PDB file of C-alpha atoms in Angstrom:
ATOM      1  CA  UNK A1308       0.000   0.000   0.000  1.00  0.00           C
ATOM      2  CA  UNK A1309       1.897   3.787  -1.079  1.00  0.00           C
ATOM      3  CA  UNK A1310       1.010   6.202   0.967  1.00  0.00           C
ATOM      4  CA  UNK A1311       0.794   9.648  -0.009  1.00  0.00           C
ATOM      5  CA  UNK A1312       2.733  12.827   1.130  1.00  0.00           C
ATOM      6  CA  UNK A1313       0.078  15.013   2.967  1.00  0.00           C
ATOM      7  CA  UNK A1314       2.430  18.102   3.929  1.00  0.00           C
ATOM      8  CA  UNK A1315       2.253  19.244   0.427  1.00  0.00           C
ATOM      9  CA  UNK A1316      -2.214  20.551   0.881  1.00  0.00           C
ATOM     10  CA  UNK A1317      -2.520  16.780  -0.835  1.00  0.00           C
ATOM     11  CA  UNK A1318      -4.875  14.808   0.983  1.00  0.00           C
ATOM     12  CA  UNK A1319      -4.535  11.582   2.423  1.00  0.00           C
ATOM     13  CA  UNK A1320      -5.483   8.141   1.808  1.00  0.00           C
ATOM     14  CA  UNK A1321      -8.569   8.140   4.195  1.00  0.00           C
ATOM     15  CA  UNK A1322      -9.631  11.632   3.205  1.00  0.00           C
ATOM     16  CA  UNK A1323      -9.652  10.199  -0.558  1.00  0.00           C
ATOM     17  CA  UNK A1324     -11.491   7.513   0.144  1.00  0.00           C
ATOM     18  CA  UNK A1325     -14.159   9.625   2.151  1.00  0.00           C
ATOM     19  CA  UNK A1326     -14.777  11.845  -0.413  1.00  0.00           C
ATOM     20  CA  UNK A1327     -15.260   8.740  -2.503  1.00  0.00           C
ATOM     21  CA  UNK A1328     -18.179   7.630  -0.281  1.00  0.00           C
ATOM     22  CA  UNK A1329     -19.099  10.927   0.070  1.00  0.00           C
ATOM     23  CA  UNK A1330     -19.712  11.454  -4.343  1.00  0.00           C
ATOM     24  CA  UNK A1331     -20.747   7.778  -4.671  1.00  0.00           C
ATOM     25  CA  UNK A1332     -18.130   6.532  -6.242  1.00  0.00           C
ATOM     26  CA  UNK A1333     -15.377   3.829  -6.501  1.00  0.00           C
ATOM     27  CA  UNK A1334     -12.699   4.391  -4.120  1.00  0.00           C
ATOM     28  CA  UNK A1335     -10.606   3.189  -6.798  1.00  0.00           C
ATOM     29  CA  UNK A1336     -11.790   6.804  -8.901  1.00  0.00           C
ATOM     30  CA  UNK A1337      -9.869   9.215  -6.154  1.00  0.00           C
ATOM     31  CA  UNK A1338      -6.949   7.223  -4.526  1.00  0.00           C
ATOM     32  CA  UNK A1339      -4.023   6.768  -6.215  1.00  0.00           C
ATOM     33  CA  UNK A1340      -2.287   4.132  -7.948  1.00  0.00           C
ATOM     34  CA  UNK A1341      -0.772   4.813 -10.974  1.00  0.00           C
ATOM     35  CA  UNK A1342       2.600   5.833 -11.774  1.00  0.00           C
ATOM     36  CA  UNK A1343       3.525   8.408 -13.922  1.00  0.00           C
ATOM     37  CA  UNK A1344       5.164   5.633 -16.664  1.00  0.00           C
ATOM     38  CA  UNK A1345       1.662   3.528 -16.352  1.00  0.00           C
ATOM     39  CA  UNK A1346      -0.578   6.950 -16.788  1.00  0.00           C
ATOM     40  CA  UNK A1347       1.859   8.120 -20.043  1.00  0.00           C
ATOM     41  CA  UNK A1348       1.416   4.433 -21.386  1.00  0.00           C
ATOM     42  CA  UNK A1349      -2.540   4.079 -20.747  1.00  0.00           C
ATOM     43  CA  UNK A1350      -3.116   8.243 -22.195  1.00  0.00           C
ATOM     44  CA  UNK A1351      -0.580   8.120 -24.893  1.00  0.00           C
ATOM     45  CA  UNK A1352       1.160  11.375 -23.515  1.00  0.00           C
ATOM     46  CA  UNK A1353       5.065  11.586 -22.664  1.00  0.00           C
ATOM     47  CA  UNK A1354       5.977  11.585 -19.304  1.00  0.00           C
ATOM     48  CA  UNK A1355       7.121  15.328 -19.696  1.00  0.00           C
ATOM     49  CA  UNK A1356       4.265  16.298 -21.091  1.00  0.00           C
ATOM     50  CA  UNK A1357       2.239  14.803 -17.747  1.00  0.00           C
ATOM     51  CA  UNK A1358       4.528  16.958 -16.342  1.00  0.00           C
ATOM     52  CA  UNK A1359       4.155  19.917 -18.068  1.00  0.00           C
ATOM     53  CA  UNK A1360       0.341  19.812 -17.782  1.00  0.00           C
ATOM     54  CA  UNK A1361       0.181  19.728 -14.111  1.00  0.00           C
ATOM     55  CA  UNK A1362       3.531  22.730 -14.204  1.00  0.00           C
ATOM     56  CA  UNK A1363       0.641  25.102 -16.217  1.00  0.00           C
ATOM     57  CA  UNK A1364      -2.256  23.635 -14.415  1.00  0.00           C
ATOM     58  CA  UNK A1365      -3.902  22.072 -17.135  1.00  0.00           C
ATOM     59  CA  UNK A1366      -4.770  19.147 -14.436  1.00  0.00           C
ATOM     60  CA  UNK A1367      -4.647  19.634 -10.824  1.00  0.00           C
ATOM     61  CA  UNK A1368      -1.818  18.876  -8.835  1.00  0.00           C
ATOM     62  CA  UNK A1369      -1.005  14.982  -8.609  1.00  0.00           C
ATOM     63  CA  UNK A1370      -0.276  13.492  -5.067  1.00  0.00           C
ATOM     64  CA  UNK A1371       2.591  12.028  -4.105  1.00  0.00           C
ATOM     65  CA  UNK A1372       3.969   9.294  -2.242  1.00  0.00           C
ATOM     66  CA  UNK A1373       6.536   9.177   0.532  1.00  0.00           C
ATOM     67  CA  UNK A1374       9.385   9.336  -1.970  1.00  0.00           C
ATOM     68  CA  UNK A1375       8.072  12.365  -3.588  1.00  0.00           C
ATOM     69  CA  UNK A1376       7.229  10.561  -6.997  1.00  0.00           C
ATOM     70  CA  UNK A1377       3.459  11.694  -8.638  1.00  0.00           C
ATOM     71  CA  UNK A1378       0.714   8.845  -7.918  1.00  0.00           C
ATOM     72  CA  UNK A1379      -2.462   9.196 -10.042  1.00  0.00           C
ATOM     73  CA  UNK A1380      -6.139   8.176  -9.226  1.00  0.00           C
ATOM     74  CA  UNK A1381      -8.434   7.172 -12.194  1.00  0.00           C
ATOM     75  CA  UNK A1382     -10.193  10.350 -12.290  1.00  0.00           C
ATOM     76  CA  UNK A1383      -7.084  11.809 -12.709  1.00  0.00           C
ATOM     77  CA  UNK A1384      -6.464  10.083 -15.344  1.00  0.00           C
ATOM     78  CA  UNK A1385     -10.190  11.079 -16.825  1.00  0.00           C
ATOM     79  CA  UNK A1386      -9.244  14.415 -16.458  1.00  0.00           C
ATOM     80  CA  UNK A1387      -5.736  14.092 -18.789  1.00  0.00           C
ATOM     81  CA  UNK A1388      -8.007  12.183 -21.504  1.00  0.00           C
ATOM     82  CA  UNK A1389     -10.400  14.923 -21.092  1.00  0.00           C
ATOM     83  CA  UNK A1390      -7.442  17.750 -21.398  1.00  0.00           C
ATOM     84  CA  UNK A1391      -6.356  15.881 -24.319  1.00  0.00           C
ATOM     85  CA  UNK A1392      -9.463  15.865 -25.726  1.00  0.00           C
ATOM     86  CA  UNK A1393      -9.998  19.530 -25.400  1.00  0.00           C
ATOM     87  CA  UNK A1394      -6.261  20.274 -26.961  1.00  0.00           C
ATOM     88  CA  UNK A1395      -7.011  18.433 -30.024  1.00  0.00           C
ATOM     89  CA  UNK A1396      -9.704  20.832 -30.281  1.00  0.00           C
ATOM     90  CA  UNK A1397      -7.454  23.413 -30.567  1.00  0.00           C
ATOM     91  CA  UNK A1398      -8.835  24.995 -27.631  1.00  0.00           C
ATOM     92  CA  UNK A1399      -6.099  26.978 -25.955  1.00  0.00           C
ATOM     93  CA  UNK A1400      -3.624  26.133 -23.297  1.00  0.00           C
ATOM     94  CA  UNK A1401      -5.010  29.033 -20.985  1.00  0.00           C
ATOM     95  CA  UNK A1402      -8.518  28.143 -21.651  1.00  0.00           C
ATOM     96  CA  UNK A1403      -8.368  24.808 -20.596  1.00  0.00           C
ATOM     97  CA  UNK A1404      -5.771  25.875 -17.574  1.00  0.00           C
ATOM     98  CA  UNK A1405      -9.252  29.046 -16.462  1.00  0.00           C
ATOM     99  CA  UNK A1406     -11.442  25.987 -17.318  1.00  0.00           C
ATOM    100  CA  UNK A1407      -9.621  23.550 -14.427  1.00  0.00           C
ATOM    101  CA  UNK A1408      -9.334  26.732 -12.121  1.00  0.00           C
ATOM    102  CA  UNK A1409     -12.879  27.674 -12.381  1.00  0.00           C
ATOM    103  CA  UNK A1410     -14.217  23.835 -12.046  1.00  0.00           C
ATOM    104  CA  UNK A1411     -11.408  23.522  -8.616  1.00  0.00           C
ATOM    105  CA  UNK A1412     -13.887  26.655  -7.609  1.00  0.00           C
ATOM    106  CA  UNK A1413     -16.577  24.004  -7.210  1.00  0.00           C
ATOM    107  CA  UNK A1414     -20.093  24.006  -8.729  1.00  0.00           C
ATOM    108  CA  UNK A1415     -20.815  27.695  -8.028  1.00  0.00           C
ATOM    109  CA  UNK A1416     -18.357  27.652 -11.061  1.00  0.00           C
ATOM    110  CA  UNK A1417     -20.716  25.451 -13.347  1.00  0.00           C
ATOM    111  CA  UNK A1418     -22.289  28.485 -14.695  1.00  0.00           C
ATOM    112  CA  UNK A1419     -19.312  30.031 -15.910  1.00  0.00           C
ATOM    113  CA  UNK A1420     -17.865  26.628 -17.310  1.00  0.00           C
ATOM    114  CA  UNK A1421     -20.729  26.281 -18.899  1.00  0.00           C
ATOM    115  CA  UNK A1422     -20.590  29.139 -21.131  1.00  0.00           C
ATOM    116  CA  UNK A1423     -16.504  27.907 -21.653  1.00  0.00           C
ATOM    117  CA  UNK A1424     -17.166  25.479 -23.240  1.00  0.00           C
ATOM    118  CA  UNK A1425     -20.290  26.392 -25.361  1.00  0.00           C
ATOM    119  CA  UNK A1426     -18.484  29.528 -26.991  1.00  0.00           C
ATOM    120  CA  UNK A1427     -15.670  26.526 -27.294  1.00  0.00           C
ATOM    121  CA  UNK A1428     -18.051  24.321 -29.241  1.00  0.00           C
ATOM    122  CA  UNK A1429     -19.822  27.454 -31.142  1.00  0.00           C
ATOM    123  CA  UNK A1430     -16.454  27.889 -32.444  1.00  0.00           C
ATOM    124  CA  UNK A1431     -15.487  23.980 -33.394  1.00  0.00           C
ATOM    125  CA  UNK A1432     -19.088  24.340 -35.689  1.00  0.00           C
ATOM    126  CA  UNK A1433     -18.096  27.433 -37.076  1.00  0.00           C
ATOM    127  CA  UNK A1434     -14.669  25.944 -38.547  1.00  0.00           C
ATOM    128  CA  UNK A1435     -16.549  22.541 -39.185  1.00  0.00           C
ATOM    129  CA  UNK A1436     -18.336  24.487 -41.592  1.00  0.00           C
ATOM    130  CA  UNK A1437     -15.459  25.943 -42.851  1.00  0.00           C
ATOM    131  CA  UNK A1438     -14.221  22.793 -43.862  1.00  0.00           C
ATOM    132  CA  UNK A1439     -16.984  21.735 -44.938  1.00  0.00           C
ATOM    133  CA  UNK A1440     -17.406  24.329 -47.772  1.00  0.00           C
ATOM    134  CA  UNK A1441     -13.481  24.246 -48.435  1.00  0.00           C
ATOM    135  CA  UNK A1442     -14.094  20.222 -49.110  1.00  0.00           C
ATOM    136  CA  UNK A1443     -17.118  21.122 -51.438  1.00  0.00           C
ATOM    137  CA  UNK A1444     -14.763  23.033 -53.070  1.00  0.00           C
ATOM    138  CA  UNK A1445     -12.115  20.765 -53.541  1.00  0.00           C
ATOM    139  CA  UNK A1446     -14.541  17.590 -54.410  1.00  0.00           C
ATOM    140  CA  UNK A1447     -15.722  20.014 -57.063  1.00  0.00           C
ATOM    141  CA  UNK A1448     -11.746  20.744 -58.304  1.00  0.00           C
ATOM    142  CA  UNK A1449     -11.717  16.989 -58.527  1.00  0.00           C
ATOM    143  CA  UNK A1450     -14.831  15.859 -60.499  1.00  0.00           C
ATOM    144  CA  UNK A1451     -13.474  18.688 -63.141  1.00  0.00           C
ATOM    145  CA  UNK A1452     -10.512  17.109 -63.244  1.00  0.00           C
ATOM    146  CA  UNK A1453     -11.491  13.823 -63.588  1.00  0.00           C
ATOM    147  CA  UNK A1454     -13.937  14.540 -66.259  1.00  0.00           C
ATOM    148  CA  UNK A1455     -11.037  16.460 -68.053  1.00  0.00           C
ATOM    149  CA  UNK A1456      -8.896  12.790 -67.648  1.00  0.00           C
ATOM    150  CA  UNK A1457     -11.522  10.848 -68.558  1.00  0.00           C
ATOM    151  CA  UNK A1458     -12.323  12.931 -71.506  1.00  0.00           C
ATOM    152  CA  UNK A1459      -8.545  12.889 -72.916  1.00  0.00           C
ATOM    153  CA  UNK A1460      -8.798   8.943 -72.150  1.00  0.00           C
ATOM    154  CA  UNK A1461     -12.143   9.247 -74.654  1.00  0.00           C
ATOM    155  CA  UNK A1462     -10.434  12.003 -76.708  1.00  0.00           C
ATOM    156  CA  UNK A1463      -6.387  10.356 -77.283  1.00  0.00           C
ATOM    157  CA  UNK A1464      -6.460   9.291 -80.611  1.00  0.00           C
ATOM    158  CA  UNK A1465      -3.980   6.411 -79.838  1.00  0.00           C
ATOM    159  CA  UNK A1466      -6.418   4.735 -77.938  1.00  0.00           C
ATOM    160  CA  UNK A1467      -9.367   5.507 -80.430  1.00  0.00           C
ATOM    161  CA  UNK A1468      -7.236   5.870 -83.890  1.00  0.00           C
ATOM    162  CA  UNK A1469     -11.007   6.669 -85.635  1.00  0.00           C
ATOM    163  CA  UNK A1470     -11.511   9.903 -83.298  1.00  0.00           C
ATOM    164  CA  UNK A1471      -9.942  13.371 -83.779  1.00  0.00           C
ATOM    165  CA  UNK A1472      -7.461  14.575 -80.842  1.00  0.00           C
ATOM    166  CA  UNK A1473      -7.974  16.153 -77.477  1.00  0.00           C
ATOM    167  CA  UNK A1474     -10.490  18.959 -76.906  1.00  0.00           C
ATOM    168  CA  UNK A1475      -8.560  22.152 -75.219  1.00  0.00           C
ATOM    169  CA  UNK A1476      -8.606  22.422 -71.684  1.00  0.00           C
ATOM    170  CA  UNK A1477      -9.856  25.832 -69.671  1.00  0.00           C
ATOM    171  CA  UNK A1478      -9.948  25.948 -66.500  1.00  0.00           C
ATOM    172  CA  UNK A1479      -8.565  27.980 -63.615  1.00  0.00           C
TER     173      UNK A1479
END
């Protein structure tokens, strides 16, 4: 059993496992297990970059056991998969790091979070439509392009010695 470094504001073992019972949840959610090589393996980050996240407080701080080495609970770990999530969404570094202030606020927060990450997905749909219309575009590029390749395929008189040669081609 590790047991975690409680003059650092982290709290201990029993206090983890009481707010467990307290949310209704696995113990197994809040108390740590994990080392920082098992979390990089099971979320696909680097170790540094674990590192780095908690340094700009994209996640909240990780405890600790009596060695000083970072021990993380599975809701930690749901929290890095859900930071990851949100930087592949190009949402900013400082965004998410306000988001995981406001939500360590507690739920008088929820408001406020709320409103995060709606003007966050208002602006995911507004660049989904963006590419959208840029891949209409381009599908459109390519069906005039393959009708021009198909039609010097029809047109080449060395495949069809009976028809006359290519058409011109104008197209920007």
């Amino acid at each position: 059993m590790q047991h975690l470094a409680t003059d650092k504001g982290i709290p201990s073992r029993a206090e983890l496992a009481a707010m467990a019972e307290l949310l209704d949840v696995p113990a197994s959610q809040v108390i740590p297990e994990y080392s920082v090589g098992e979390v990089s393996m099971r979320t696909g980050l680097s170790i540094d970059t674990l590192r780095y996240y908690e340094k700009l407080g994209l996640i909240d701080q990780i405890a600790r056991d009596m060695s000083g080495r970072r021990i993380y609970s599975d809701l930690d770990m749901e929290r890095i998969r859900f930071v990851r999530r949100l930087r592949a969404t190009g949402m900013p570094v400082e965004t998410i790091a306000h988001y995981v202030h406001l939500r360590s606020e507690g739920l008088e927060t929820a408001g406020r979070r709320l409103e995060l990450l709606l003007t966050h997905r208002r602006e995911l749909l507004r660049q989904q439509q963006e590419l959208a219309d840029s891949l209409a575009l381009l599908d459109s590029k390519i069906a005039y392009y393959q009708g021009i390749t198909e039609s010097k395929q029809a047109n080449d008189p060395a495949a069809h010695p009976t028809t006359a040669g290519p058409r011109e081609e104008r197209h920007a």
